[in-house]
Short mmCIF file of C-alpha atoms in Angstrom, two decimals:
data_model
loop_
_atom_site.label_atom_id
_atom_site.label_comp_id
_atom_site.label_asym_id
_atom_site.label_seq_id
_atom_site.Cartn_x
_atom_site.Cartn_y
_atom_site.Cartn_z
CA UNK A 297 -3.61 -67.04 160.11
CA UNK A 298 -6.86 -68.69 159.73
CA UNK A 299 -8.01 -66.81 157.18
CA UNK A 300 -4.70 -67.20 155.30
CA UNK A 301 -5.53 -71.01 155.84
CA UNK A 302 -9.18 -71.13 154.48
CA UNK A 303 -8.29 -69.10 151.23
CA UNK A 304 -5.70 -71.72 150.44
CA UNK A 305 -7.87 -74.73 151.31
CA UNK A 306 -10.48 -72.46 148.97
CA UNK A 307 -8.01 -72.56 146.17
CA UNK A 308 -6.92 -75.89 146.49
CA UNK A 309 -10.48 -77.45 146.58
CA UNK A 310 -11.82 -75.12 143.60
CA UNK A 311 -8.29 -75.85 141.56
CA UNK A 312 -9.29 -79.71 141.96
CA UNK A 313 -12.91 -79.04 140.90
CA UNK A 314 -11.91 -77.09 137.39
CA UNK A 315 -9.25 -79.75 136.85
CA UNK A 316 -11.60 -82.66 137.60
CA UNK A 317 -14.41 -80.77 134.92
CA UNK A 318 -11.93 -80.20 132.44
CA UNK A 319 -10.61 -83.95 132.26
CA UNK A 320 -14.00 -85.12 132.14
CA UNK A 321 -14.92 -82.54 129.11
CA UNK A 322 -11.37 -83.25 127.60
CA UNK A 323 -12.44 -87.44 127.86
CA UNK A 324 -15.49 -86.60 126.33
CA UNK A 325 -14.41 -84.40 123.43
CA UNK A 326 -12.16 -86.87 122.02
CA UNK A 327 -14.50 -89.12 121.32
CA UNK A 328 -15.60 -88.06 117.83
CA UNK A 329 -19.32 -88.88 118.94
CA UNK A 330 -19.48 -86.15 121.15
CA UNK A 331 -17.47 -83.82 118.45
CA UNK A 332 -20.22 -84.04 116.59
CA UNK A 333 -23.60 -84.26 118.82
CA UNK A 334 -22.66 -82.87 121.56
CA UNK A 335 -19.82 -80.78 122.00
CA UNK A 336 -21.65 -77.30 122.29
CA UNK A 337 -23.30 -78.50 124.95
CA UNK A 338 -20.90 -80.26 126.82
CA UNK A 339 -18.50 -76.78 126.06
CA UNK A 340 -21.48 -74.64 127.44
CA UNK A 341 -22.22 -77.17 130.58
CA UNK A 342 -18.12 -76.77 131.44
CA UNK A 343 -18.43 -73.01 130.71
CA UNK A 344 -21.52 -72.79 133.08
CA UNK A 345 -19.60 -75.09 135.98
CA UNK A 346 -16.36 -73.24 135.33
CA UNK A 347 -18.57 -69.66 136.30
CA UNK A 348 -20.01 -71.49 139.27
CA UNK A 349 -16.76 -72.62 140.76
CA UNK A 350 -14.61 -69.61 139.71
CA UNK A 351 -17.20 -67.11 141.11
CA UNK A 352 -17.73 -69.46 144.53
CA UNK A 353 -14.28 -69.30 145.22
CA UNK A 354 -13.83 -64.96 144.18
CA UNK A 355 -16.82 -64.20 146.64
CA UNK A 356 -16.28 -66.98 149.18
CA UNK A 357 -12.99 -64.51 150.01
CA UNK A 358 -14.18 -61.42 149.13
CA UNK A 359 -17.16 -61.59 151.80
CA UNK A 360 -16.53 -64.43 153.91
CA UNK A 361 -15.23 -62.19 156.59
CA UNK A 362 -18.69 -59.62 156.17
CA UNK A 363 -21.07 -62.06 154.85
CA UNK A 364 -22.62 -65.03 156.86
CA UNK A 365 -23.77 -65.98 152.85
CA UNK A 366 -20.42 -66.53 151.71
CA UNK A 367 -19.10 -67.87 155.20
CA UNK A 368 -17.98 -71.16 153.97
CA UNK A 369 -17.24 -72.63 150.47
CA UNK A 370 -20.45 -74.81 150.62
CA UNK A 371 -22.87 -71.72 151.49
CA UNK A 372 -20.62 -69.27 148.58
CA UNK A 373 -21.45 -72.42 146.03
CA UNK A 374 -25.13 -71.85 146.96
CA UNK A 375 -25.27 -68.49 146.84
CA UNK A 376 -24.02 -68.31 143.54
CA UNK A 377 -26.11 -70.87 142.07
CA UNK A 378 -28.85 -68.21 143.06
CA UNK A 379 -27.07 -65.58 141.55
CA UNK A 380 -27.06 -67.67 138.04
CA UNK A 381 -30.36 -69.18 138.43
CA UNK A 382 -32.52 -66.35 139.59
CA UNK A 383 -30.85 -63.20 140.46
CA UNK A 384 -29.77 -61.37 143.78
CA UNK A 385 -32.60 -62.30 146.72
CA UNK A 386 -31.55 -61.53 149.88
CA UNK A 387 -27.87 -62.98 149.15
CA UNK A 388 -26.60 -59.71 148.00
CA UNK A 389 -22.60 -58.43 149.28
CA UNK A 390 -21.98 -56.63 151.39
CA UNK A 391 -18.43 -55.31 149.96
CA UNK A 392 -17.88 -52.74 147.15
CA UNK A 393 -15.14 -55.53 145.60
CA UNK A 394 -18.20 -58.03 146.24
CA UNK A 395 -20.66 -56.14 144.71
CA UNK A 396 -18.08 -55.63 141.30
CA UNK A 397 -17.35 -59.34 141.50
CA UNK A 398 -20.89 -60.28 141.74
CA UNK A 399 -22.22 -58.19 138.68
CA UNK A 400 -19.06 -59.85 136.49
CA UNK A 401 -20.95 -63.07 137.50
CA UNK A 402 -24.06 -62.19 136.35
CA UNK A 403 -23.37 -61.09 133.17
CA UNK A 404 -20.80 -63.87 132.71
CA UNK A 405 -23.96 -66.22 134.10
CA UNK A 406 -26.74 -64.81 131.53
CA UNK A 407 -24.43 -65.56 128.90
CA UNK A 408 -23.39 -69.27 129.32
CA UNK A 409 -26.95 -70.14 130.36
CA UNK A 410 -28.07 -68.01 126.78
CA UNK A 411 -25.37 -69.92 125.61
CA UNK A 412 -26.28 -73.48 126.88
CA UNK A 413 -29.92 -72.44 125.96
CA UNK A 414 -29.48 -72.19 122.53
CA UNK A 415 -26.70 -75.49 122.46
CA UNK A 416 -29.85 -77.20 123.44
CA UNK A 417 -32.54 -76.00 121.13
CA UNK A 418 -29.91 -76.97 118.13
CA UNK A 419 -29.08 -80.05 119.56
CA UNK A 420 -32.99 -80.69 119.88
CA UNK A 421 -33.65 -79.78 116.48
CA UNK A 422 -30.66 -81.43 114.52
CA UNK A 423 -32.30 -85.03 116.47
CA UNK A 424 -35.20 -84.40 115.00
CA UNK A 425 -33.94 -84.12 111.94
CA UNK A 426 -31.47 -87.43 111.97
CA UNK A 427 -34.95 -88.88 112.84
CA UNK A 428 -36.32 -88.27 109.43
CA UNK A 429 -33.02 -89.17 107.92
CA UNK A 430 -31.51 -92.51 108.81
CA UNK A 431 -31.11 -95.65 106.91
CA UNK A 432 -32.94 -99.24 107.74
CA UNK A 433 -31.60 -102.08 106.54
CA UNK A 434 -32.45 -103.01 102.62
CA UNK A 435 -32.10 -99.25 101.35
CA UNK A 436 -29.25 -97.74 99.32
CA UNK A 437 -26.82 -95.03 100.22
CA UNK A 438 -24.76 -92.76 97.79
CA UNK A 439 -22.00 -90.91 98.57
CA UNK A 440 -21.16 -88.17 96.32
CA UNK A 441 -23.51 -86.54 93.84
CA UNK A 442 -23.12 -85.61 90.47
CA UNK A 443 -24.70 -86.73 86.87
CA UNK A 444 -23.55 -89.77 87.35
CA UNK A 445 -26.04 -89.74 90.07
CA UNK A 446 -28.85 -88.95 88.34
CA UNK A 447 -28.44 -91.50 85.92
CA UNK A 448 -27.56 -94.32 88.29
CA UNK A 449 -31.16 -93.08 90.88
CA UNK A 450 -32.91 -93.56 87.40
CA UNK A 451 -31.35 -97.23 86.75
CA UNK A 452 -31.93 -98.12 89.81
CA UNK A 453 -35.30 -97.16 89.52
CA UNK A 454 -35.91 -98.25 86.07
CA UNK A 455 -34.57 -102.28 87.38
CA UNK A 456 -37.09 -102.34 90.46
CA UNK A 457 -39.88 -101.63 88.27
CA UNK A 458 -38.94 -103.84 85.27
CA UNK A 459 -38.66 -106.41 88.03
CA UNK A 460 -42.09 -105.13 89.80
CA UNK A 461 -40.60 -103.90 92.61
CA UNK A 462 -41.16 -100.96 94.24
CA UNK A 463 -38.30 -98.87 93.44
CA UNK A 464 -35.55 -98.60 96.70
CA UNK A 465 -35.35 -95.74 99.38
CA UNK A 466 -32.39 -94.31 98.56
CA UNK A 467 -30.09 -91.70 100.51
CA UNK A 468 -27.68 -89.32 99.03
CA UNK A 469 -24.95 -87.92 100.97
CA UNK A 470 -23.70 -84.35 99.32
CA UNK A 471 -21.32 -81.77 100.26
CA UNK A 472 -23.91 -78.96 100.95
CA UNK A 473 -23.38 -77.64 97.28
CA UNK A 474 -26.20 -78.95 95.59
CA UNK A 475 -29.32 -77.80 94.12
CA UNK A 476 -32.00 -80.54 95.23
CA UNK A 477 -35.22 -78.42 94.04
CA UNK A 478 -34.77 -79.81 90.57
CA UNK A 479 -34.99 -83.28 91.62
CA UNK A 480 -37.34 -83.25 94.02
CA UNK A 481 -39.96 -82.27 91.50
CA UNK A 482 -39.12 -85.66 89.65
CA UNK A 483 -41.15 -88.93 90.43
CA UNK A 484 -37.96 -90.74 90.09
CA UNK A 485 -36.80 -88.90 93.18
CA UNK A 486 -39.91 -89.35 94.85
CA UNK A 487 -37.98 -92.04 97.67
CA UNK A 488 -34.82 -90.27 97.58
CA UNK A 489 -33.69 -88.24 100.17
CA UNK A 490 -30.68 -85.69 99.90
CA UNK A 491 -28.26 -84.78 103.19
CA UNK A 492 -25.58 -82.47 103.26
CA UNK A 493 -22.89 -83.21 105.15
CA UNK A 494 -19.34 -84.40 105.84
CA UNK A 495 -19.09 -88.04 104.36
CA UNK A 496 -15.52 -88.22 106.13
CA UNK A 497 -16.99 -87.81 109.64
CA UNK A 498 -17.56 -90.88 111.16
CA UNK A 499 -19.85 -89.14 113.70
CA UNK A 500 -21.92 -88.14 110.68
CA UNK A 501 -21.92 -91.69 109.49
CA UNK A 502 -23.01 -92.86 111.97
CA UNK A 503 -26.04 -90.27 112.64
CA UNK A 504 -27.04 -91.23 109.35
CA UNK A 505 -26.71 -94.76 109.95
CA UNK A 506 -24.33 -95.32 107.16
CA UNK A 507 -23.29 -99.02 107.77
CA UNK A 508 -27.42 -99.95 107.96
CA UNK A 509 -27.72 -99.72 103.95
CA UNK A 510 -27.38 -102.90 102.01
CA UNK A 511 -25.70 -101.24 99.28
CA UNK A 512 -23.44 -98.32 99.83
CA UNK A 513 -22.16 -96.54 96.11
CA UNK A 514 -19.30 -94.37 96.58
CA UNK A 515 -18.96 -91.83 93.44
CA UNK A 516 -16.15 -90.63 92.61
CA UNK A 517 -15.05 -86.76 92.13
CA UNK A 518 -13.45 -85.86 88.62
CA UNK A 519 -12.49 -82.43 89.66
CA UNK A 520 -10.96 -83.90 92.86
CA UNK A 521 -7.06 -84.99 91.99
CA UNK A 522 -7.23 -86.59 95.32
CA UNK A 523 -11.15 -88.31 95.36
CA UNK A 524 -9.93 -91.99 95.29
CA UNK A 525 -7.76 -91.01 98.27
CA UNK A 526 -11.02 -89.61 99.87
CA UNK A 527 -13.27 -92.22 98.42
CA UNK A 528 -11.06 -94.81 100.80
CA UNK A 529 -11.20 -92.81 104.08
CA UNK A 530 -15.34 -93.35 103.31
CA UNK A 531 -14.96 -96.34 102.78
CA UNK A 532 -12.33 -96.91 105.72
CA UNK A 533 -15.44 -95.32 107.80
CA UNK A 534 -18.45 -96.84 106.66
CA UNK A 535 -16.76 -100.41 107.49
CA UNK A 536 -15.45 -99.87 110.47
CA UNK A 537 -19.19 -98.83 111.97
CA UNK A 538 -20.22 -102.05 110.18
CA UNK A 539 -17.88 -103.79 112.16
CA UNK A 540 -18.91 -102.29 115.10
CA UNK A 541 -22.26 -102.85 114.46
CA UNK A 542 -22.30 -106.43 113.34
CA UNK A 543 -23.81 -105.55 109.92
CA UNK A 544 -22.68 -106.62 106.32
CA UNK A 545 -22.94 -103.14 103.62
CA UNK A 546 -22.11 -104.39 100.19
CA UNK A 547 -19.74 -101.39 99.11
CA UNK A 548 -19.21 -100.49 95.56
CA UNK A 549 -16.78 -97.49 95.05
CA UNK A 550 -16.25 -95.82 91.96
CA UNK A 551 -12.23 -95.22 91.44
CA UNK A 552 -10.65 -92.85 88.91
CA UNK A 553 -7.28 -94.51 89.12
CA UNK A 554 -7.20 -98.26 88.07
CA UNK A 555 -3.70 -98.06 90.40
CA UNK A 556 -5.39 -97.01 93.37
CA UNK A 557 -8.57 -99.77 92.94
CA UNK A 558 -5.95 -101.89 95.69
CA UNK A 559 -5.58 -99.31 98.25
CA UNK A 560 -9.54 -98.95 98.14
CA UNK A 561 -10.31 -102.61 98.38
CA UNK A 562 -8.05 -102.63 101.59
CA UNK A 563 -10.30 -100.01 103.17
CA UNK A 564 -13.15 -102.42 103.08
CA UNK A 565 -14.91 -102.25 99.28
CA UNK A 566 -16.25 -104.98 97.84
CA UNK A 567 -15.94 -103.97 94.47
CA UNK A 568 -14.14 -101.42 93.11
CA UNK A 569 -15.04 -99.65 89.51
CA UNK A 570 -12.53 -97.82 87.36
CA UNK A 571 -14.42 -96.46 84.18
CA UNK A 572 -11.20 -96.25 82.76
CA UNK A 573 -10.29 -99.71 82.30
CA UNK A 574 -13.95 -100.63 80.52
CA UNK A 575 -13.59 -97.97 78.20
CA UNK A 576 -9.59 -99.10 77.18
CA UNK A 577 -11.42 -102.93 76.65
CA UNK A 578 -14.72 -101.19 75.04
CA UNK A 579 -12.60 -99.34 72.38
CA UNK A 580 -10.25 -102.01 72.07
CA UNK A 581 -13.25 -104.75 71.03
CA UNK A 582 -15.05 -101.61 69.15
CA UNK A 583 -11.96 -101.83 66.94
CA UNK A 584 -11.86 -104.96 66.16
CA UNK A 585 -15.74 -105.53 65.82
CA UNK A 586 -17.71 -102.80 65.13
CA UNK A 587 -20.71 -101.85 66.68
CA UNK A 588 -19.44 -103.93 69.72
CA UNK A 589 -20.15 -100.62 71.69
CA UNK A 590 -24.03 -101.01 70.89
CA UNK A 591 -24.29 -104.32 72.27
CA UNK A 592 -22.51 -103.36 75.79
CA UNK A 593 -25.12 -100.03 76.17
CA UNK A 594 -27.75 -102.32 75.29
CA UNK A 595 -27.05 -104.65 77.71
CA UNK A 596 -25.95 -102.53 80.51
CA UNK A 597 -29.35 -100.10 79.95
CA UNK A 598 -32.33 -101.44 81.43
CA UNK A 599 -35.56 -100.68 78.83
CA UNK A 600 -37.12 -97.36 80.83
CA UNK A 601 -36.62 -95.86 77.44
CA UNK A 602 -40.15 -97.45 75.72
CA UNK A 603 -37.58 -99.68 73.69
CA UNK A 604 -37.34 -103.46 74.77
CA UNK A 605 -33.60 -104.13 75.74
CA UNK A 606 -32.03 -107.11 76.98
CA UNK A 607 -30.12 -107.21 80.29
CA UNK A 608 -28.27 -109.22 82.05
CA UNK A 609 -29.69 -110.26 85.32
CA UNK A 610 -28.72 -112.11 88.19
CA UNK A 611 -30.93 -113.83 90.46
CA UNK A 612 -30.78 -114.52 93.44
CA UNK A 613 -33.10 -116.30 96.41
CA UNK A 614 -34.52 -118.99 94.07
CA UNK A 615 -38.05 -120.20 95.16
CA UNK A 616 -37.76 -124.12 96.64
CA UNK A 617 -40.43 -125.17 92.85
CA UNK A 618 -38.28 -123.29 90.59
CA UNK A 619 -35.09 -124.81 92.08
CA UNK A 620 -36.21 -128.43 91.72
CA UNK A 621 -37.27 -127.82 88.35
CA UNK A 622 -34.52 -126.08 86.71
CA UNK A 623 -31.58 -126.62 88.72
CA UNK A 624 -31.42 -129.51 91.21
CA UNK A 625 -29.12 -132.53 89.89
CA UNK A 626 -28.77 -130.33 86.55
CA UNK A 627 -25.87 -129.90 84.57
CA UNK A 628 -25.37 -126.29 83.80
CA UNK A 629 -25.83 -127.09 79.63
CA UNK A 630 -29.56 -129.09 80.67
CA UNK A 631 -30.45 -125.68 82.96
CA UNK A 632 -29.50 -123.65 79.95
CA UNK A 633 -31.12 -125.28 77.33
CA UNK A 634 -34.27 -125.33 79.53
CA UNK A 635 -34.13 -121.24 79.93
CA UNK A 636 -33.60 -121.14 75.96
CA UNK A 637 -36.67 -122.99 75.07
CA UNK A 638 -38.69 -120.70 77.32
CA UNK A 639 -40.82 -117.75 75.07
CA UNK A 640 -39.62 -115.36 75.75
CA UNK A 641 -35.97 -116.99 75.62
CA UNK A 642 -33.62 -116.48 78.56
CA UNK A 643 -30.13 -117.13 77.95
CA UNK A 644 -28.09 -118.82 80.98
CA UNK A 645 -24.40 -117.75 81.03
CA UNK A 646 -23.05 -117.98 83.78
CA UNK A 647 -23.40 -118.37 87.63
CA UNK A 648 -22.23 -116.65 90.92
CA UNK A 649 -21.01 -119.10 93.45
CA UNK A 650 -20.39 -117.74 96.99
CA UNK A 651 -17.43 -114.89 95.94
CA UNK A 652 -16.83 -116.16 92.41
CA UNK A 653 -18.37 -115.24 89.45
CA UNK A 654 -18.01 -118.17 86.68
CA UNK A 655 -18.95 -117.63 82.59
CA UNK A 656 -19.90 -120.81 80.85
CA UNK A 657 -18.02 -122.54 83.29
CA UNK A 658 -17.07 -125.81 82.23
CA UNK A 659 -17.86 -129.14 83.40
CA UNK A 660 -15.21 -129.45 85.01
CA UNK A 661 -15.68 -126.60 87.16
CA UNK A 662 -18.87 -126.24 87.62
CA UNK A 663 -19.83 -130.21 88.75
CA UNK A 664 -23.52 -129.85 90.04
CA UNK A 665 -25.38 -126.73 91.06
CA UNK A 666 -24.98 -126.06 94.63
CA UNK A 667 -27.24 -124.43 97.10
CA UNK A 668 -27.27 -120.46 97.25
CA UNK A 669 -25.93 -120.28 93.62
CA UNK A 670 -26.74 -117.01 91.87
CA UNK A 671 -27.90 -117.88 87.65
CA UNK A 672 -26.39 -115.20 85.56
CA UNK A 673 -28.69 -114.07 82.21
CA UNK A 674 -29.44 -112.28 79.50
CA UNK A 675 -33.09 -111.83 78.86
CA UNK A 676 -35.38 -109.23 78.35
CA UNK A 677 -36.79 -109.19 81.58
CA UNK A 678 -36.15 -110.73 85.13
CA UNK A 679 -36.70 -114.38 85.08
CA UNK A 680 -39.35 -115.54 87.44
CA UNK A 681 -37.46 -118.12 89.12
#
């Protein structure tokens, strides 16, 4: 009867253990953190534990009748701990059904702590690696990658250094199928960094530190009848870390459906593009002026071509001189004229005021310029303001 009695109380105590382990790993693997990091560890550790306790309890009744070892639950838990840490000793069984057991928990043993092992040298590695690619705050992120890509890394480019800036870091987020080597041998890439992974994980996001950048560009996919749909979700994600995080990404996303530009702004974008309804307006102007298209690509393409182009530019952060000068107790037509007479010329045409962008506003509207106001120009270069 008493042995009947401490088998049960075995079970009972072991049965408790596993369940208690497997909550905790369950808990843990919902969290979409540990998904990502470190689930193959955690699912080695449980594996490991799970061994420990399941071999405990197998020998604890095989040999606690021949074995002072394996006497009690306590001195079986030690005993196997040996067994998966450093082999045999002097703890061997005594019992042919012992000895069986006990070789099943070696081998299982080697393999989970092989296992484990490797979980860890991974985990290790892929750190180090999230080291080198994170974002700080003041650097760009794009999400996607394509030719529009390229051409937006060299605008990008092109504007710092027609402004004398040193061009941005800039992080692109790919799906694993793209063929960096080309671009890394360009000196336009030369503070871009490429990383392959799933944009829709928000584990990912946030290993990258997605909601750090101060500009975010979502691209969208052409051959995807579903990207805007997609685009969202990353959008959806990126905010909600910002949220969490207490930091302010400006979000642009690129939309292929005009229809769907709503749905994307609810995720969280700031702006939302959709090529499609500039190009209805372009050809619509183009028809009734022509040439009309010229003006727009000159305007929109900053001069990294060795041709001098005029942009439009908006400036912000206004030095306290520059301010009193041009702008304080101004009318918008007295700033204007002031920028005109300037050689080179710069011509004032408008102004962003907190979330509202106003063309030759009128007087009405615009009353006095305000603090933090944004001029909006067209010049040949930046204005040093």
């Amino acid at each position: 009867m008493p042995v009947i009695l401490d088998i049960i109380e075995t079970f009972f105590f072991s049965l408790i253990a596993v369940a208690f382990l497997f909550l905790v790993y369950l808990s843990i693997a919902r969290r979409s953190w540990a998904a990502k990091d470190y689930m193959g560890i955690l699912r080695a550790f449980f594996f490991l534990c799970f061994v420990w306790v399941s071999g405990a309890v197998v020998m604890h009744i095989l040999e606690f009748r021949f074995n002072q070892f394996f006497s009690s639950v306590l001195e079986s838990f030690w005993s196997i701990a040996t067994y998966l840490l450093s082999g045999f000793e002097d703890r061997g069984p005594n019992t042919g059904p012992g000895r069986t057991a006990a070789v099943l928990i070696m081998i299982g043993g080697v393999s989970v702590v092989a296992y484990l092992t490797g979980e860890l040298a991974a985990f290790l590695t892929a750190k180090r690696m999230k080291r080198r690619h994170v974002l700080t705050e003041g650097e760009y992120l794009i999400v996607g990658w394509s030719l529009k890509g390229d051409k937006l890394v060299k605008e990008l480019n092109a504007y710092h250094s027609d402004a004398g800036k040193q061009p941005p870091e800039i992080m692109v987020i790919h799906d694993g199928h793209v063929n960096t080597e080309p671009y890394h041998q360009q000196e336009a890439y030369r503070r871009v960094t490429f990383v392959a992974g799933d944009a829709f994980d928000k584990g990912f996001l946030r290993s990258v530190r997605a909601h750090r950048a101060s500009r975010v560009i979502v691209l969208a996919d052409e051959n995807d009848p579903d990207s805007d749909g997609k685009n969202a979700l990353v959008t959806l994600g990126i905010r909600a870390l910002a949220r969490e995080e207490g930091t302010h990404p400006y979000i642009i996303v690129e939309a292929l459906n005009h229809r769907k530009a709503g749905h994307i702004k609810d995720a969280g974008a700031d702006e939302v593009i959709c090529f499609t309804d500039y190009q209805m307006g372009l050809l619509a102007q183009t028809s009734i002026s022509p040439r009309m298209s010229e003006v727009y690509l000159d305007l929109l393409t900053v001069g990294h071509t060795g041709e001098e182009n005029c942009e439009i530019y908006m400036v912000e952060n206004i030095n306290p001189d520059s301010w009193k000068r041009f702008f304080e107790g101004k009318t918008f037509s007295e700033t204007a004229r002031m920028f005109l007479d300037q050689d080179p010329p710069a011509i004032l045409i408008g102004l962003k005021r907190k979330d509202r962008v106003m063309l030759i506003p009128k007087a009405a509207d615009f009353g006095a310029w305000q603090e933090g106001d944004a001029p909006i120009f067209i010049a040949y270069g930046r204005p040093e303001i």
